[in-house]
């Protein structure tokens, strides 16, 4: 199949070179500033109120810019970030266990399987320490040790304890911090909050991002909204797989619409499958539930040593159990990174040693921890997670081991951005999970919150001024591009409503997800991906002929909202498969069965694929622009956690 064209390589022109320790400082100093009196004349639209968007909106407004904030939930504090459980990394070295900014940088570059930019990752590690201070100052109730210091725990891919947490509700507590900071600015009149509004188009005039087209989800009215710059903080696209740990509303529409308007989409095939989720229990399910990675601090992962062993876990003696992560990866044990732990779970299940219905599960056992620490200590660390597990499965994890299985969780790919977090459309900045940024081919646990807050509190507010210093830009409300963008949204909504077919949106989404999981999930092959592309194209055509969207556009209509999102997922799914097909190597979460070591580990091909794949939308075949990655500090090596 001739699926794509190759275009000119792309370069990150904003990144400084020289000593890595001072790159961020030098970039900040080099960036143009806007004086406080002029900031009031500049407007920034921020789409998204999760940790990235919430922190950015609050910080920009605090600095004096006029901020217009949008989200589709009924309140900014219901953004998906609220679901984050386990924690946030920071290189504070409170444990005196050998941590440092350099080690966090090293772990993240290595964890991402050498497919992230060194400059970005180093900056992230530097800023990690500021984030925790900022959040503590806001009153975020991080867990503390008896003496009052902030407590830490370990996450995968690290041999130090650097994960700060608030029980199993870290995202919620951090988001309340960002939300309060936003609320202060909403009350001060510096943030105009537009909840229940969905961005459906980007407005580009004279080559600059100048606004968005939104639909008021309650009244259905469609309007064009303007600004001097637009920030997308719209989260990840894991729900392209239908079943994932993401909130049901998570979607790709904001970034996909920007992609169609010229923003390159980077590494879409780098998706993360999390090893510890509650296994699927039937076809009725529309969502999967994460059991935080933090549980692997104390829980031990095992399966029966022999296949088809149907005994209850308590009846299986120690010497007939296989603690396979501890066996295969003695250095990191249960705390190997997610891609490694997920694939290992798949292998033991493929061998017929999986547990629970369908054999698609492995045990996560706390018996040793309860014996060692006492039930009270385990409850203090993970109580709400245990309760959640019990409510969903009806089993008591204090008594029987949890059953877990890998599930789609996070997307490392996203819109391409330079060091300033600016996309290929001037004036369009992308932050948080929506950009491709810092995690390479595999994100380490507890580093998404770190990246989202680094972007929102510290990076964007410094770099966006460099762009805004050239503003305010001329009024564009009468420009033809604006009318065209608005009309395109109205036409598309009408088209979705007028198909009037006989299949629900969800049935299409479920089928799409099945194709993606089957052929572009934990293991990918040339044959499977080629097949998937054909299936996706067929299903997309069928969608536009048979989808049934009841109701009208002039009212609250969640089917219409979903239909638009699923239509975008179809287009994205094809690009994900093309990206996965073209990358004939295994790297992090992208495992090509054709490219593995003799013992089944991912095998990279740095000479051929040591680049970021940034895709251009053409309406026909996508065009690949590659950004070469260079490693001056952490030299690419075979990733080993043994
Ligand atoms: C169950 C779970 C647990 C996790 N636990 C951790 C953890 O412990 N540590 C960690 O580091 N990471 C964790 N993660 C990952 C982390 O939570 C996310 O990566 C992160 O919260 C994403 O934040 P964000 O601000 O980029 O996007 P989100 O929080 O997803 O926010 C997106 C925002 O964009 C808005 N939006 C989207 N599209 C549109 C549109 N078209 N128009 C208008 N508004 C729009 C939404 O309304 C929302 O406000 C977890 C993820 C899951 C699923």
XYZ file of C-alpha atoms and ligand atoms in Angstrom:
695
model
C 0.000 0.000 0.000
C 1.256 3.465 -0.834
C 0.121 5.212 2.290
C 2.160 8.365 2.751
C 4.639 10.768 1.189
C 7.912 11.959 2.638
C 8.411 15.699 3.029
C 11.198 17.967 4.227
C 12.695 17.229 7.662
C 11.592 19.508 10.474
C 13.770 21.209 13.092
C 13.075 22.615 16.514
C 14.317 26.161 15.964
C 13.445 27.378 19.464
C 15.743 25.011 21.361
C 19.048 26.472 22.510
C 22.174 24.382 22.334
C 25.236 24.390 24.581
C 25.301 23.305 28.206
C 22.082 21.470 28.910
C 21.915 22.760 32.510
C 21.517 26.369 31.336
C 19.454 25.926 28.180
C 16.152 26.815 29.801
C 17.595 29.784 31.637
C 19.129 31.073 28.408
C 15.921 30.540 26.448
C 13.933 32.443 29.080
C 16.391 35.272 28.991
C 16.315 35.347 25.194
C 12.511 35.406 25.007
C 10.902 38.781 24.443
C 8.845 40.142 27.324
C 5.549 42.012 27.367
C 5.381 44.825 29.859
C 2.594 44.545 32.455
C 0.541 47.446 31.023
C 0.525 45.859 27.580
C -0.482 42.422 28.842
C -3.997 43.754 29.522
C -4.370 44.392 25.787
C -3.603 40.802 24.854
C -6.098 37.944 24.875
C -5.261 34.253 25.077
C -7.748 31.446 24.537
C -7.000 28.330 26.583
C -8.893 25.198 25.580
C -8.940 22.796 28.518
C -9.033 23.145 32.267
C -7.152 20.028 33.341
C -3.832 20.350 35.075
C -2.161 21.783 31.991
C -4.904 24.210 30.948
C -5.955 25.147 34.475
C -2.424 25.979 35.560
C -1.727 27.890 32.338
C -4.936 29.922 32.519
C -4.366 30.845 36.150
C -0.732 31.797 35.585
C -1.377 33.843 32.446
C -4.215 35.706 34.133
C -2.115 36.280 37.221
C 0.526 37.785 34.921
C -2.066 40.213 33.566
C -3.179 38.729 30.231
C -6.869 38.471 29.403
C -7.713 34.787 29.369
C -10.703 33.065 27.818
C -10.977 29.502 29.075
C -13.043 26.677 27.553
C -13.967 23.168 28.588
C -16.776 20.793 27.744
C -17.487 19.716 31.323
C -19.929 21.654 33.489
C -17.081 22.809 35.707
C -13.359 23.261 35.087
C -12.610 21.013 38.023
C -14.224 18.020 36.357
C -11.445 17.758 33.774
C -10.040 14.278 33.319
C -6.923 15.188 35.348
C -9.057 14.711 38.424
C -8.795 10.950 37.881
C -5.038 10.794 38.342
C -4.284 8.588 41.259
C -0.734 7.676 42.083
C 1.399 10.777 42.209
C 3.718 13.322 40.663
C 7.480 13.057 40.301
C 9.954 15.626 41.539
C 13.712 15.336 41.893
C 13.771 16.643 45.459
C 15.919 13.828 46.839
C 14.102 14.073 50.187
C 14.939 10.423 50.789
C 18.621 10.999 50.198
C 18.547 7.907 48.031
C 20.684 9.193 45.181
C 18.091 11.195 43.296
C 18.957 14.345 41.385
C 17.732 16.425 38.470
C 20.199 14.559 36.297
C 18.872 11.186 37.420
C 15.271 12.140 36.698
C 16.418 13.391 33.304
C 18.323 10.144 32.702
C 15.441 7.909 33.820
C 12.968 9.785 31.614
C 15.099 9.731 28.464
C 15.831 6.040 28.983
C 12.243 5.264 30.032
C 11.025 6.898 26.813
C 13.291 4.511 24.903
C 15.391 7.334 23.453
C 12.642 8.876 21.416
C 12.322 12.182 23.319
C 14.336 15.398 23.064
C 17.062 15.762 25.657
C 16.539 19.536 26.002
C 12.878 19.187 26.853
C 13.382 16.362 29.293
C 16.169 18.151 31.128
C 13.961 21.226 31.540
C 11.154 19.025 32.826
C 13.427 17.495 35.453
C 14.629 20.957 36.496
C 11.110 22.313 36.847
C 9.854 19.271 38.741
C 11.200 20.698 41.980
C 9.409 24.022 41.481
C 6.075 22.321 40.839
C 5.934 20.633 44.201
C 6.810 23.911 45.960
C 4.129 25.734 43.991
C 1.495 23.147 44.839
C 2.417 23.032 48.521
C 2.119 26.835 48.604
C -1.378 26.472 47.151
C -2.272 24.102 49.965
C -2.272 20.805 48.080
C -2.391 18.211 50.872
C 0.479 15.927 49.873
C 1.045 12.941 52.130
C 3.545 13.677 54.878
C 5.815 11.595 57.033
C 5.552 11.597 60.802
C 8.130 14.393 61.076
C 6.168 16.624 58.714
C 8.272 16.267 55.568
C 6.538 15.366 52.346
C 6.388 11.628 51.833
C 7.510 9.813 48.671
C 6.964 6.499 47.009
C 8.455 4.709 44.011
C 7.059 4.395 40.530
C 8.086 2.265 37.611
C 11.361 2.782 35.791
C 13.109 4.374 38.773
C 15.172 2.975 41.618
C 14.631 6.024 43.832
C 11.553 7.320 45.656
C 10.546 10.578 44.014
C 6.784 10.341 43.650
C 4.799 12.810 45.760
C 1.218 11.827 46.378
C -2.024 12.599 48.097
C -3.305 9.116 48.880
C -4.686 7.696 45.631
C -6.187 11.059 44.649
C -3.191 13.092 43.608
C -4.770 14.411 40.414
C -7.841 15.575 42.271
C -5.856 17.460 44.885
C -3.541 19.056 42.319
C -6.484 20.010 40.158
C -8.243 21.620 43.095
C -5.086 23.695 43.575
C -5.056 24.821 39.944
C -8.810 25.323 39.983
C -8.645 27.564 43.028
C -5.931 29.595 41.346
C -8.226 29.886 38.311
C -11.251 30.769 40.398
C -9.339 33.630 41.976
C -8.722 35.038 38.519
C -12.287 34.365 37.375
C -13.492 36.386 40.355
C -10.984 39.129 39.512
C -12.434 39.309 35.992
C -9.215 38.238 34.303
C -10.455 34.821 33.200
C -13.677 34.491 31.266
C -14.785 30.911 31.980
C -16.811 29.124 29.322
C -17.742 25.690 30.630
C -19.875 23.363 28.485
C -18.398 24.724 25.283
C -16.678 22.464 22.788
C -14.044 23.698 20.370
C -14.860 22.318 16.936
C -12.533 24.341 14.707
C -9.393 26.434 14.801
C -9.418 29.846 13.163
C -6.250 30.638 11.238
C -5.884 34.073 9.631
C -2.757 35.356 7.880
C -0.980 32.184 8.944
C -1.609 32.765 12.656
C -3.950 30.958 15.074
C -6.421 33.689 15.985
C -9.382 31.933 17.539
C -11.661 28.943 17.708
C -15.195 28.007 16.722
C -17.158 26.602 19.648
C -20.520 25.011 20.158
C -22.422 25.862 23.308
C -23.311 22.350 24.399
C -26.473 23.456 26.192
C -28.090 25.720 23.602
C -26.345 24.345 20.512
C -25.332 27.797 19.284
C -22.138 27.934 17.244
C -19.880 30.969 17.536
C -16.443 32.219 16.539
C -14.226 33.405 19.392
C -11.074 35.469 18.947
C -7.742 35.968 20.657
C -4.141 36.911 20.001
C -2.981 33.355 20.679
C -4.604 29.980 21.257
C -3.422 27.350 23.726
C -4.656 23.778 23.390
C -4.604 21.806 26.630
C -7.216 19.336 25.533
C -5.683 16.086 26.800
C -4.935 12.759 25.146
C -6.645 10.524 22.610
C -6.555 7.084 24.283
C -10.289 6.719 23.777
C -9.665 5.989 20.097
C -9.421 2.425 21.501
C -12.966 2.786 22.929
C -12.049 0.910 26.106
C -9.419 2.778 28.088
C -8.798 4.156 31.545
C -9.535 7.679 30.289
C -12.678 9.586 31.206
C -15.421 8.852 28.683
C -15.356 12.371 27.310
C -11.643 12.404 26.406
C -11.257 12.862 22.669
C -8.995 14.145 19.939
C -11.236 16.760 18.334
C -9.421 19.934 19.396
C -5.982 18.743 18.298
C -7.299 16.929 15.236
C -9.093 20.041 14.003
C -5.841 21.977 14.459
C -3.988 19.222 12.619
C -6.360 19.574 9.683
C -5.569 23.292 9.709
C -1.813 22.741 9.430
C -0.424 21.680 12.815
C 1.784 18.616 12.479
C 0.816 15.554 14.535
C 3.800 13.766 16.067
C 4.326 10.102 16.906
C 0.620 9.203 17.006
C 1.416 5.479 17.352
C 3.158 5.963 20.707
C 0.310 4.929 22.976
C 0.722 3.627 26.484
C -0.826 0.453 27.759
C -0.893 0.396 31.538
C -0.219 -2.942 33.195
C -2.472 -2.610 36.232
C -6.111 -2.174 35.285
C -9.178 -4.097 36.307
C -9.721 -6.696 33.556
C -12.608 -6.302 31.135
C -15.618 -8.174 32.409
C -17.913 -8.261 29.395
C -19.136 -6.599 26.240
C -21.423 -4.252 28.173
C -18.446 -2.237 29.406
C -17.724 1.254 28.127
C -14.712 2.025 30.283
C -11.843 0.385 32.124
C -10.553 1.262 35.563
C -6.954 1.886 36.469
C -5.410 0.468 39.589
C -2.622 2.938 40.238
C 0.965 2.007 39.518
C 1.743 2.995 43.096
C 0.247 -0.356 44.090
C 3.316 -2.039 42.602
C 5.354 -0.530 45.462
C 3.874 -3.127 47.776
C 1.845 -5.510 45.601
C 3.597 -8.518 44.044
C 2.619 -9.634 40.572
C 2.316 -13.387 39.945
C 0.583 -16.138 38.008
C 0.470 -19.898 38.567
C 3.607 -21.657 37.330
C 1.656 -24.082 35.186
C -0.940 -23.380 32.528
C -4.689 -23.817 33.073
C -4.345 -23.910 36.853
C -7.868 -23.181 38.046
C -7.205 -23.369 41.785
C -8.069 -20.432 44.020
C -4.998 -18.242 44.648
C -4.866 -19.196 48.329
C -4.652 -22.877 47.327
C -1.589 -22.345 45.156
C 1.559 -22.844 47.262
C 4.503 -20.465 47.008
C 6.649 -22.850 45.002
C 3.931 -23.171 42.364
C 3.696 -19.438 41.793
C 5.684 -17.456 39.271
C 6.522 -13.929 40.412
C 7.550 -13.363 36.850
C 8.583 -9.679 37.031
C 10.835 -10.360 40.006
C 12.215 -13.407 38.180
C 12.898 -11.786 34.807
C 13.837 -8.285 35.983
C 15.554 -8.746 39.368
C 16.906 -5.147 39.515
C 13.554 -3.422 39.102
C 11.217 -6.311 39.961
C 7.583 -5.233 40.146
C 8.617 -1.671 39.333
C 9.695 -2.151 35.734
C 8.258 0.481 33.380
C 4.745 0.099 32.089
C 5.508 -1.094 28.574
C 7.694 -3.896 29.936
C 5.207 -4.946 32.641
C 2.304 -4.919 30.164
C 4.047 -7.073 27.623
C 5.187 -9.496 30.315
C 1.553 -9.856 31.481
C 0.454 -10.518 27.916
C 3.136 -13.183 27.496
C 2.171 -15.151 30.590
C -1.497 -14.953 29.580
C -0.599 -16.080 26.042
C 1.101 -19.075 27.657
C -2.223 -20.016 29.233
C -1.180 -18.978 32.749
C -3.552 -16.030 33.045
C -6.146 -16.010 35.823
C -9.817 -15.074 36.048
C -12.463 -15.165 33.313
C -10.952 -15.878 29.895
C -7.476 -16.175 31.419
C -6.842 -12.483 30.818
C -5.537 -11.448 34.199
C -2.584 -11.707 36.583
C -2.553 -11.393 40.352
C -1.410 -8.293 42.232
C -1.005 -9.632 45.708
C -0.735 -7.655 48.949
C -0.521 -10.578 51.366
C 3.208 -10.050 51.999
C 2.769 -6.293 52.474
C -0.093 -6.794 54.913
C 2.003 -9.299 56.841
C 5.020 -6.978 56.846
C 3.382 -3.588 57.421
C -0.008 -4.431 58.888
C -3.382 -3.841 57.284
C -3.581 -0.306 58.711
C -0.468 0.859 56.869
C -1.641 -0.629 53.593
C -5.041 0.979 54.086
C -3.443 4.369 54.775
C -1.478 4.200 51.521
C -4.018 2.724 49.179
C -7.364 2.646 51.011
C -9.440 4.398 48.365
C -7.979 2.241 45.581
C -8.800 -0.953 47.471
C -12.327 0.312 48.074
C -12.748 1.154 44.392
C -11.524 -2.313 43.412
C -13.910 -3.981 45.814
C -16.891 -1.955 44.603
C -16.197 -2.842 40.983
C -15.278 -6.509 41.323
C -17.077 -7.552 44.505
C -13.788 -9.047 45.782
C -11.909 -7.883 48.869
C -8.261 -7.216 47.913
C -7.214 -7.319 51.583
C -8.166 -10.995 51.473
C -7.763 -12.205 47.857
C -5.203 -10.829 45.401
C -6.376 -8.215 42.919
C -6.707 -9.383 39.319
C -5.243 -6.966 36.827
C -4.634 -6.771 33.089
C -3.118 -4.142 30.772
C -5.348 -1.454 29.249
C -4.918 1.654 27.117
C -4.079 4.550 29.376
C -2.104 7.433 27.922
C -0.919 8.818 24.616
C 2.647 10.001 24.215
C 1.909 11.276 20.699
C 0.184 14.581 20.081
C 0.617 17.834 18.233
C 4.239 18.580 17.405
C 5.623 21.524 19.374
C 8.997 23.199 19.536
C 10.895 23.986 22.737
C 8.582 26.979 23.236
C 5.577 24.593 23.071
C 4.477 26.278 19.880
C 3.021 24.127 17.114
C 3.770 24.534 13.427
C 0.977 27.138 13.284
C 2.319 30.407 14.724
C 0.291 31.458 17.747
C -0.975 27.939 18.453
C 0.599 26.529 21.604
C -0.044 23.015 22.851
C 0.527 21.806 26.417
C -0.031 18.769 28.638
C -1.027 15.410 27.190
C -2.197 17.121 23.991
C 1.360 17.698 22.781
C 3.900 15.007 21.929
C 6.644 16.527 24.044
C 8.703 14.833 26.653
C 7.900 11.163 27.069
C 9.258 9.642 23.885
C 7.889 6.188 23.195
C 6.908 5.372 26.773
C 5.890 7.601 29.656
C 7.133 6.768 33.119
C 4.563 6.750 35.898
C 3.832 10.023 37.703
C 5.399 12.113 34.980
C 2.249 13.217 33.126
C 1.163 15.419 36.015
C 4.707 16.723 36.236
C 4.750 17.592 32.530
C 1.269 19.136 32.470
C 2.064 21.390 35.411
C 5.558 22.233 34.175
C 4.010 23.301 30.869
C 1.186 25.289 32.456
C 2.797 26.927 35.472
C 6.317 27.468 34.193
C 7.106 26.899 30.521
C 4.228 28.369 28.530
C 3.891 31.583 30.559
C 7.522 32.328 29.723
C 7.552 31.329 26.071
C 4.188 32.682 24.965
C 5.340 36.218 25.777
C 7.950 35.887 23.052
C 5.105 35.462 20.578
C 2.671 37.915 22.143
C 5.278 40.668 22.176
C 4.435 41.138 18.490
C 0.729 41.672 19.342
C -1.974 42.791 19.756
C -2.879 41.576 16.286
C -5.463 43.265 14.040
C -9.176 42.644 14.446
C -10.213 39.670 12.298
C -13.928 39.420 12.986
C -14.868 40.453 9.422
C -12.406 38.173 7.703
C -13.711 35.537 5.304
C -11.643 32.816 7.033
C -13.730 33.307 10.173
C -17.051 32.933 8.379
C -15.715 29.896 6.537
C -14.518 28.223 9.739
C -17.873 28.777 11.429
C -19.790 27.550 8.405
C -17.634 24.411 8.198
C -18.709 23.535 11.741
C -22.394 24.142 11.026
C -22.209 22.044 7.851
C -20.504 19.170 9.595
C -23.056 19.115 12.419
C -25.854 19.159 9.831
C -24.231 16.332 7.945
C -23.955 14.187 11.085
C -27.605 14.815 11.909
C -28.864 14.205 8.397
C -27.397 10.717 7.854
C -30.291 9.376 9.925
C -29.091 5.799 9.617
C -29.625 2.709 11.741
C -26.459 2.280 13.832
C -25.574 4.047 17.064
C -22.449 6.132 17.437
C -21.312 3.862 20.263
C -21.559 0.742 18.123
C -19.185 2.322 15.602
C -16.849 3.507 18.323
C -16.785 0.065 19.932
C -15.991 -1.597 16.621
C -13.264 0.909 15.853
C -11.772 0.320 19.294
C -11.821 -3.408 18.740
C -9.865 -3.037 15.482
C -7.341 -0.761 17.167
C -6.829 -3.042 20.162
C -6.592 -6.154 18.021
C -4.131 -4.847 15.437
C -2.541 -1.755 16.948
C -2.537 -2.636 20.655
C 0.172 -4.313 22.686
C 1.740 -6.036 19.707
C 1.756 -4.788 16.124
C 2.668 -6.501 12.874
C 2.882 -5.343 9.289
C 0.110 -7.710 8.303
C -2.179 -6.666 11.168
C -1.663 -2.943 10.652
C -2.293 -3.205 6.935
C -5.485 -5.063 7.649
C -6.488 -2.498 10.266
C -6.154 0.391 7.820
C -8.523 -1.336 5.405
C -11.006 -2.088 8.181
C -10.894 1.475 9.514
C -11.517 2.955 6.074
C -14.458 0.627 5.485
C -15.941 1.379 8.883
C -15.518 5.118 8.412
C -17.412 5.004 5.110
C -20.129 2.984 6.765
C -20.283 5.499 9.623
C -21.088 8.335 7.252
C -23.855 6.261 5.638
C -25.415 4.520 8.607
C -24.862 6.523 11.767
C -27.991 7.518 13.658
C -27.809 10.749 15.648
C -31.164 11.379 17.286
C -32.322 14.870 18.319
C -31.353 18.221 16.863
C -28.391 20.552 16.956
C -30.261 23.283 18.831
C -30.296 21.506 22.152
C -28.158 19.518 24.549
C -27.390 16.495 22.389
C -24.725 14.163 23.682
C -25.116 11.818 20.722
C -24.197 14.654 18.418
C -21.162 15.490 20.558
C -20.042 11.871 20.501
C -20.635 11.536 16.764
C -18.288 14.418 15.987
C -15.619 12.973 18.268
C -15.903 9.475 16.797
C -15.712 10.902 13.262
C -12.374 12.474 14.224
C -11.222 9.244 15.895
C -11.685 7.444 12.573
C -9.272 9.815 10.839
C -6.805 9.686 13.708
C -6.972 5.870 13.879
C -5.831 5.618 10.294
C -2.888 7.935 10.961
C -1.945 5.958 14.082
C -1.812 2.764 12.030
C 0.170 4.408 9.228
C 2.655 5.734 11.779
C 2.879 2.314 13.445
C 3.345 0.629 10.074
C 6.078 2.975 8.919
C 8.041 2.614 12.186
C 9.539 -0.801 11.545
C 11.188 -0.961 14.951
C 10.002 -1.546 18.478
C 10.331 1.392 20.841
C 8.642 1.745 24.230
C 4.900 1.227 23.911
C 5.212 0.568 20.176
C 6.070 -3.114 19.894
C 6.507 -4.454 16.392
C 6.583 -8.248 16.585
C 9.054 -8.269 13.676
C 11.567 -6.285 15.734
C 12.435 -8.006 18.996
C 15.518 -9.390 20.728
C 15.909 -13.162 21.106
C 14.413 -12.902 24.610
C 11.383 -10.964 23.404
C 12.370 -7.410 24.370
C 11.783 -4.350 22.163
C 14.473 -3.871 19.529
C 15.025 -0.289 18.354
C 16.704 0.694 15.107
C 18.274 4.025 15.995
C 19.966 4.537 12.641
C 16.734 4.253 10.742
C 14.147 5.548 13.215
C 15.945 7.822 15.670
C 13.520 10.600 14.875
C 10.188 12.124 15.783
C 7.641 11.390 13.058
C 5.652 14.580 12.485
C 2.733 14.123 10.086
C 1.179 16.759 7.880
C -2.482 16.582 6.911
C -3.109 16.974 3.214
C -6.629 15.602 2.807
C -5.126 12.774 0.839
C -1.966 10.896 1.828
C -0.268 12.269 4.949
C 3.236 13.659 4.568
C 5.989 12.582 6.947
C 8.397 15.219 8.265
C 11.064 13.795 10.512
C 12.867 15.587 13.315
C 16.192 13.920 14.012
C 16.930 13.265 17.651
C 20.449 13.709 18.945
C 21.716 12.459 22.268
C 24.675 14.256 23.760
C 24.192 13.235 27.396
C 22.254 9.981 27.697
C 23.583 7.782 24.966
C 21.148 5.353 23.399
C 21.655 1.848 24.669
C 19.523 -1.235 24.913
C 17.091 -0.519 27.669
C 17.609 -3.073 30.365
C 15.795 -3.381 33.662
C 17.250 -6.737 34.472
C -7.061 6.849 35.702
C -5.837 7.662 35.440
C -4.901 7.861 36.444
C -3.762 8.611 36.200
N -2.857 8.778 37.220
C -1.748 9.520 36.982
C -0.798 9.732 38.026
O -0.946 9.253 39.140
N 0.290 10.486 37.739
C 0.511 11.044 36.518
O 1.507 11.726 36.322
N -0.403 10.873 35.529
C -1.515 10.132 35.732
N -2.422 9.956 34.721
C -2.268 10.719 33.475
C -2.740 12.154 33.699
O -3.860 12.153 34.541
C -3.093 12.869 32.414
O -2.107 12.685 31.464
C -3.230 14.358 32.676
O -4.105 14.590 33.752
C -3.704 15.102 31.439
O -3.902 16.452 31.792
P -4.245 17.547 30.713
O -4.409 18.821 31.441
O -3.256 17.489 29.613
O -5.639 17.076 30.072
P -7.057 16.711 30.741
O -7.015 16.628 32.210
O -7.530 15.509 29.980
O -7.962 17.938 30.393
C -8.446 18.168 29.105
C -9.297 19.401 29.132
O -9.568 19.782 27.801
C -10.947 20.050 27.624
N -11.261 19.746 26.233
C -10.848 18.695 25.482
N -11.303 18.824 24.234
C -12.008 19.968 24.183
C -12.722 20.634 23.166
N -12.765 20.157 21.919
N -13.345 21.795 23.484
C -13.302 22.303 24.741
N -12.613 21.705 25.742
C -11.988 20.561 25.459
C -11.646 19.176 28.632
O -12.904 19.711 28.926
C -10.653 19.252 29.803
O -10.924 20.411 30.546
C -3.557 9.187 34.941
C -4.490 8.992 33.924
C -5.605 8.219 34.161
C -6.564 7.970 33.045
